[in-house]
Amino acid sequence: MLPCSWGLWRSAIHTLKTFRASPSARGLCIPTRAVCDAETIFALSSGHGRCGVAVVRVSGPASSMVLRNMAGLTQALPPPRTALLRRITDPKSKELLDRGLVLWFKGPHSFTGEDSAEFHIHGGPAVITAVLQALGSLEGVRPAEAGEFTRRAFHAGKLGLTEVEGLGDLIHAETEAQRRQALRQMDGELGRLYQDWSYRLKRCLAHVEAFIDFSEDELIEDGVLNQVDSSVRQLETEIERHLKDERRGERLRTGVQVVIAGATNAGKSSLLNTLCKNNTHTQSMTHCRANPHFNGQPCMSALSHTPKYAFFLMTKSLFLMVEQADLTLVVVDSTQLPPDPQLVAAFLQQHLSTVLPSPEAGMTAASDKVLLVLNKSDLVPEEQRERTEGELRERPGLPPACFLSCSTSTGLEDFLTVLQSRVKTLCGDPLSGAPSLTQARHRAHLQQSVQALNQYHQYRDQDLALAAEGVRLALTHLGRITGRVGAEEILDIIFRDFCIGK
Amino acid sequence: HSDMRAVGKWTWLTLKLHLLRHNVLSFVSSRTGSDFTRRQYDVIVVGGGHAGTEAAAAAARLGAETLLITQKIMTIGALSCNPSLGGVGKGQLVREVDALDGLCGRAGDAAGVHFSILNRSKGPAVWGPRAQLDRERYRQFIQSELLSTPRLTVLEGSVDELLVSQPNPEEPGHHRVTGIRLVDGSHPILSSSVVLTTGTFLSGSLFMGQTTSPGGRMGDAQSCAGLSYTLKETLGLRVGRLRTGTPPRIVKESVDLSLAQLQAPDKQPTPFSFLNTHTRCKPEEQLPCYLTHTTPGVERVVRESVHLNCHIQQDAKGPRYCPSIESRVLRFPGRRHQVWLEPEGLTSDLLYPQGLSMTMPPELQLRLLREIPALHRAEIRTPGYGVQYDFVCPTQLTPSLQVKSTQGLFLAGQINGTTGYEEAAAQGLWAGVNAGRTALSLPPMALSRTQSYIGVLIDDLVGRGVTEPYRMFTSRAEFRTYLRPDNADLRLTPRGFEEVGCVTLRRYKKAVSVRDGLQEALMALQSVALSSTRWREKLVCSLTLLYHVSFSLSGLDLLQYKDVSFEMLASAFPECLSQYFEYSQRLKIEAVYRPHCEKQSREMERIRSEESLSLPSDMDYLSLPVSLSQEVREILDRVRPNTVSLSKTTTNHISTVYAILVKCYKYLQIMCLIDKLGYFLCQ
């Protein structure tokens, strides 16, 4: 039984057609069709995580350009819907990214009804990230929003009922997953950073809007705008700085968790301080001592130049158990090692089993989850150290060991190299999430946000409506990350901050 | 005629003039004066305020035989509160109403006594054309316009009840409106559609000090008890309660204007209407306004009188932006608040103190006024008072302003929870258009947010509802740089004529000639292209910006620069540009804004395409055979989104709801397909 009557449906159709036929919209100021063309979007269409083949989909008018650029097709495009094995290169640097299959779909015979292309590439996170980044660097191409492919397909009338049902469920699930991911992100320091920007931007906008909508009759003075000027400038600087420090965001988001474990006085705190080159953490570390065997420490602190983040993650990881950590640094006091190098391996094996919660952890750790740090190497005779080192190098089943002196920094370089390569591997592990996609999206929006803020300064004295447009646009882009901001929210701030009485 | 005399008590006023105007929809032939004996109309409009007059005029322009019923013919077009029209955001609405051939713009030009464009320094997109009005002239203009509108009859009377019957099964809704019955009329007056514009009269009560009396405006009869009953009980509409207020009117002679700051009008008045080149009031005849401020004494009087003030102790929602002096002082204590002293007309001996709306007992009102230096001897002619009234939650309306559950019943103005003349006029016009279309068996129409402030207003109302009296601000419009006061005619007039049918031929022709002229001028500007060096020579001025530009620039590009005016370019290329002098200001604005509008066009297109995915208003979400959670079903059932895009504004789970609506929509689409109709929806 139909839930609606046909009469209205017919009238709806009529209205719909009327809308489409509207000639007035072709009036003076409405831009030409060419400008209205949809943007080209891309996304990783296969699931996240470790997989054999990953599919990256591109849809929109620039798809053929993308295909030509990425797959080095200077001449004709491949016949539609035919797989072609190509070298996939970065269009800017011409660097080889992967070899994979490319497919070309000429609109309207595609999922979205638009020109589309697909890249079937190897499923490694490094490859996926590289391809997505290369795509993002192309003019007029941007990462897709959630559900955007489906939406386009829908608008093109490409979906049947079952497909919509299935895709709807998928979108729902994706939305759920994204929501959870977003929550996780927003919970962290990065989330707070974005929210803070969003809040400040909202205030800026509210104050500009108040100045536009009310200042003539109200007691809203020019000083309001001066405040906005400096706030906008500061926001710009902060976002730009954030964008420049590319890798920080990545690590923050994925947050590789590192635990420094070891017996009392083995030098855990000294190690952390050495890594941070900063003693401000000592205080919070006393909390860490609550656990006699290991302190929870994130590797963030080791690599980030911003102590703020380190501090945050550190306190968060107080309760982190070694088994949940991505990487454990087991600190051993070198002076406690047996003088006979032959016995060192057995000693360390024994030591690991006491420090690590389960013996298996120690064993698997041998592969990539544990690093041994033999601290206070300056207190051990040089000869003994060298011999021990040689001994340990040939010992399978033991994690890599580094001699290090926190007090003299001897061996620090070597240790950092080992640590960094370990962390790098971990960051590329798809099991730790698929950061590249959201990250690329965030970057794109932040960049657009900064550009938009530029418009504020450009028009500040010439045309406040256009200047405000810049702030609005910036907020829209930021809102794609932190959540949409409606006109009502801006009005709420206006009425809270100003007495509007006319 | 004899029939009419038998009714006796009714005062019938009929149209005297039968101007045969061109109208695309005027297949309903013009009728003769004897029609006033009829008991059957296409459209009945109840209420003669800003919404009602626009609605009646619009319906009649469309070609519908229209009856306007008002309590007193003399109060048609009365400005019941402030004597002004327009402002920032509101001025845009006036321009748009005018572009659709409404009344208020031309009335403003006829009645204005002090014209100014607010926000002059902030960019043409947010200019706010505004005028102080002569109350008498405004009323006269509106009345004479209405009385000379063909197919429009005006009747003095009070409506007792709405007549409703079974719905037309072909269309959604639980009821159908069939006409009205007057308080003292025995027989009903029938119509296909009814527009209710009862303002604050729906269960209205007036407050002053500790006294309360029923009514919607001081001096007018209370009314609408029967109507309230029909809306609430018979039709089951949800209503809310809002409050507003008006200041006391002050005798001009008793005011010491030397203690206030003079605010002069613009030297050259800018008319509201696209049809007018000048205003009735000559530049030198304009009257000034005066600005003064509250003092700590005012705050003292407010605090002392709180216990004697019923109105502000009530919790009905008042506006945050037009609060009474009581709420301003209580919310933002210790500040100086502005008070504008505005003229009420050329011959009026009164001043209107904008910003001093108050509801305390009259003797305290006088004490309060006299705490202000300029008003230390002030005499009050009529004291201020507050009004509390019911409004119908506007989420129960479609974008054509029809009540979703009742076929043919349209609501406009304060009854929908808005405030302001301009907001009322805009809704009235659109409700009148759709009431007329319904009566003439044409499909309803909606205005897009992307095309007009009227569209923004209606979309906000029906999509989000109101929690306080809704007023238009430019910040509500996403596409503010396109929805400008200067281009309202281009945005709306052609469509108003070609599709809607509410625009007369004369205005259409004018808009088309302007559009073509501007187009030509823009092309001419684009055709003159020079290198920046050559431009500097030609224009004989130091355009520092141009030093950084290496490629050649067209006249249009150049016009975007702050210091370049069309006149400068025209003097450089007199042969091809001087003929477009009349458009010089509009061309300059166009050149500056065009690139930005183009940037936004994608977003506009998206919103528009989603707006056009209309969902049937009687969709049964609860039993829709798609997988939806009960919670979402209930939300959708309650909100009943009109379009896919609207539903996105109502909830936050954008993707989810989008997917769901796509499902619902798709489900219906497939059903339609079976019915050999569905393919149209995809095309």
mmCIF file of C-alpha atoms in Angstrom, chain A residues 214-351:
data_model
loop_
_atom_site.group_PDB
_atom_site.id
_atom_site.type_symbol
_atom_site.label_atom_id
_atom_site.label_comp_id
_atom_site.label_asym_id
_atom_site.label_seq_id
_atom_site.Cartn_x
_atom_site.Cartn_y
_atom_site.Cartn_z
ATOM 1 C CA PHE A 214 23.337 46.103 14.127
ATOM 2 C CA SER A 215 26.052 48.696 14.405
ATOM 3 C CA GLU A 216 24.132 51.515 12.711
ATOM 4 C CA ASP A 217 21.506 51.635 15.399
ATOM 5 C CA GLU A 218 23.319 50.097 18.275
ATOM 6 C CA LEU A 219 26.241 50.797 20.463
ATOM 7 C CA ILE A 220 28.590 48.491 18.656
ATOM 8 C CA GLU A 221 31.810 50.300 18.081
ATOM 9 C CA ASP A 222 34.563 49.999 15.551
ATOM 10 C CA GLY A 223 36.752 48.561 18.279
ATOM 11 C CA VAL A 224 34.891 45.326 17.804
ATOM 12 C CA LEU A 225 36.341 44.999 14.350
ATOM 13 C CA ASN A 226 39.854 45.762 15.513
ATOM 14 C CA GLN A 227 39.608 42.864 17.909
ATOM 15 C CA VAL A 228 38.427 40.672 15.079
ATOM 16 C CA ASP A 229 41.359 41.801 12.958
ATOM 17 C CA SER A 230 43.888 40.617 15.473
ATOM 18 C CA SER A 231 42.002 37.411 16.285
ATOM 19 C CA VAL A 232 41.787 36.490 12.633
ATOM 20 C CA ARG A 233 45.437 37.209 12.120
ATOM 21 C CA GLN A 234 46.382 35.080 15.076
ATOM 22 C CA LEU A 235 44.183 32.224 13.932
ATOM 23 C CA GLU A 236 45.748 32.357 10.512
ATOM 24 C CA THR A 237 49.225 32.161 11.989
ATOM 25 C CA GLU A 238 48.293 29.270 14.218
ATOM 26 C CA ILE A 239 46.638 27.216 11.497
ATOM 27 C CA GLU A 240 49.478 27.890 9.113
ATOM 28 C CA ARG A 241 52.013 26.847 11.672
ATOM 29 C CA HIS A 242 50.020 23.718 12.312
ATOM 30 C CA LEU A 243 49.912 22.915 8.612
ATOM 31 C CA LYS A 244 53.632 23.404 8.226
ATOM 32 C CA ASP A 245 54.424 20.970 10.991
ATOM 33 C CA GLU A 246 53.028 18.178 8.879
ATOM 34 C CA ARG A 247 54.204 15.141 10.710
ATOM 35 C CA ARG A 248 53.141 16.205 14.105
ATOM 36 C CA GLY A 249 49.477 15.979 13.280
ATOM 37 C CA GLU A 250 49.925 12.550 11.895
ATOM 38 C CA ARG A 251 51.550 11.253 15.007
ATOM 39 C CA LEU A 252 49.183 13.014 17.239
ATOM 40 C CA ARG A 253 46.289 11.470 15.494
ATOM 41 C CA THR A 254 47.615 7.970 15.446
ATOM 42 C CA GLY A 255 49.356 8.351 18.770
ATOM 43 C CA VAL A 256 51.908 5.560 18.893
ATOM 44 C CA GLN A 257 52.006 4.535 22.506
ATOM 45 C CA VAL A 258 55.389 3.854 23.977
ATOM 46 C CA VAL A 259 56.057 2.549 27.443
ATOM 47 C CA ILE A 260 59.347 2.988 29.202
ATOM 48 C CA ALA A 261 59.736 0.131 31.580
ATOM 49 C CA GLY A 262 62.488 -0.845 33.938
ATOM 50 C CA ALA A 263 63.577 -1.461 37.489
ATOM 51 C CA THR A 264 63.780 1.351 39.966
ATOM 52 C CA ASN A 265 66.707 3.635 39.270
ATOM 53 C CA ALA A 266 67.456 2.030 35.914
ATOM 54 C CA GLY A 267 67.151 5.514 34.384
ATOM 55 C CA LYS A 268 63.653 5.628 32.920
ATOM 56 C CA SER A 269 63.095 9.245 33.797
ATOM 57 C CA SER A 270 66.523 10.223 32.586
ATOM 58 C CA LEU A 271 65.777 8.517 29.293
ATOM 59 C CA LEU A 272 62.528 10.381 28.880
ATOM 60 C CA ASN A 273 64.182 13.642 29.722
ATOM 61 C CA THR A 274 66.967 12.945 27.318
ATOM 62 C CA LEU A 275 64.446 12.246 24.612
ATOM 63 C CA CYS A 276 62.483 15.353 25.388
ATOM 64 C CA LYS A 277 65.527 17.461 26.125
ATOM 65 C CA ASN A 278 63.257 18.983 28.613
ATOM 66 C CA ASN A 279 62.954 18.537 32.300
ATOM 67 C CA THR A 280 59.441 19.813 32.756
ATOM 68 C CA HIS A 281 58.063 16.319 32.892
ATOM 69 C CA THR A 282 59.789 15.269 36.007
ATOM 70 C CA GLN A 283 56.864 16.249 38.092
ATOM 71 C CA SER A 284 54.305 14.182 36.272
ATOM 72 C CA MET A 285 56.711 11.325 36.216
ATOM 73 C CA THR A 286 56.512 10.989 39.941
ATOM 74 C CA HIS A 287 52.951 9.896 39.346
ATOM 75 C CA CYS A 288 54.205 7.295 36.996
ATOM 76 C CA ARG A 289 56.265 5.797 39.756
ATOM 77 C CA ALA A 290 53.097 4.600 41.377
ATOM 78 C CA ASN A 291 53.739 1.477 39.437
ATOM 79 C CA PRO A 292 56.974 -0.037 40.633
ATOM 80 C CA HIS A 293 57.924 -1.694 37.415
ATOM 81 C CA PHE A 294 57.255 0.586 34.538
ATOM 82 C CA ASN A 295 56.214 4.043 33.681
ATOM 83 C CA GLY A 296 53.788 4.699 30.908
ATOM 84 C CA GLN A 297 55.416 7.032 28.478
ATOM 85 C CA PRO A 298 54.479 7.903 24.973
ATOM 86 C CA CYS A 299 56.995 8.102 22.225
ATOM 87 C CA MET A 300 55.380 11.354 21.286
ATOM 88 C CA SER A 301 57.444 12.951 23.914
ATOM 89 C CA ALA A 302 60.484 11.557 22.275
ATOM 90 C CA LEU A 303 59.759 13.014 18.902
ATOM 91 C CA SER A 304 57.579 15.989 19.334
ATOM 92 C CA HIS A 305 59.063 19.371 19.886
ATOM 93 C CA THR A 306 56.007 20.520 21.696
ATOM 94 C CA PRO A 307 56.081 19.489 25.314
ATOM 95 C CA LYS A 308 52.384 20.284 25.648
ATOM 96 C CA TYR A 309 51.364 17.279 23.648
ATOM 97 C CA ALA A 310 53.841 15.072 25.279
ATOM 98 C CA PHE A 311 52.510 15.985 28.621
ATOM 99 C CA PHE A 312 48.988 15.280 27.563
ATOM 100 C CA LEU A 313 49.731 11.874 26.194
ATOM 101 C CA MET A 314 51.865 11.037 29.093
ATOM 102 C CA THR A 315 49.203 11.609 31.657
ATOM 103 C CA LYS A 316 46.780 9.731 29.496
ATOM 104 C CA SER A 317 49.071 6.774 29.308
ATOM 105 C CA LEU A 318 49.514 6.476 33.042
ATOM 106 C CA PHE A 319 47.259 3.503 33.047
ATOM 107 C CA LEU A 320 48.637 2.089 29.909
ATOM 108 C CA MET A 321 49.844 -1.447 30.347
ATOM 109 C CA VAL A 322 52.821 -2.712 28.491
ATOM 110 C CA GLU A 323 50.742 -5.199 26.582
ATOM 111 C CA GLN A 324 48.626 -2.389 25.136
ATOM 112 C CA ALA A 325 51.630 -0.377 24.145
ATOM 113 C CA ASP A 326 52.762 -0.190 20.575
ATOM 114 C CA LEU A 327 56.350 -0.128 21.690
ATOM 115 C CA THR A 328 58.063 -0.810 24.980
ATOM 116 C CA LEU A 329 61.476 0.535 25.881
ATOM 117 C CA VAL A 330 62.950 -1.692 28.559
ATOM 118 C CA VAL A 331 65.605 0.223 30.422
ATOM 119 C CA VAL A 332 68.351 -1.772 32.080
ATOM 120 C CA ASP A 333 71.113 -0.437 34.268
ATOM 121 C CA SER A 334 74.305 -1.509 32.463
ATOM 122 C CA THR A 335 76.236 -1.717 35.697
ATOM 123 C CA GLN A 336 73.913 -4.492 36.757
ATOM 124 C CA LEU A 337 74.791 -6.609 33.713
ATOM 125 C CA PRO A 338 76.930 -9.646 34.322
ATOM 126 C CA PRO A 339 80.558 -8.800 33.494
ATOM 127 C CA ASP A 340 80.804 -11.891 31.312
ATOM 128 C CA PRO A 341 79.293 -11.018 27.918
ATOM 129 C CA GLN A 342 78.281 -14.638 27.409
ATOM 130 C CA LEU A 343 75.824 -14.403 30.262
ATOM 131 C CA VAL A 344 74.281 -11.113 29.268
ATOM 132 C CA ALA A 345 71.736 -12.599 26.878
ATOM 133 C CA ALA A 346 70.358 -14.976 29.474
ATOM 134 C CA PHE A 347 70.299 -12.197 32.033
ATOM 135 C CA LEU A 348 68.361 -9.944 29.726
ATOM 136 C CA GLN A 349 65.948 -12.720 28.834
ATOM 137 C CA GLN A 350 65.310 -13.216 32.515
ATOM 138 C CA HIS A 351 64.998 -9.503 33.081
#
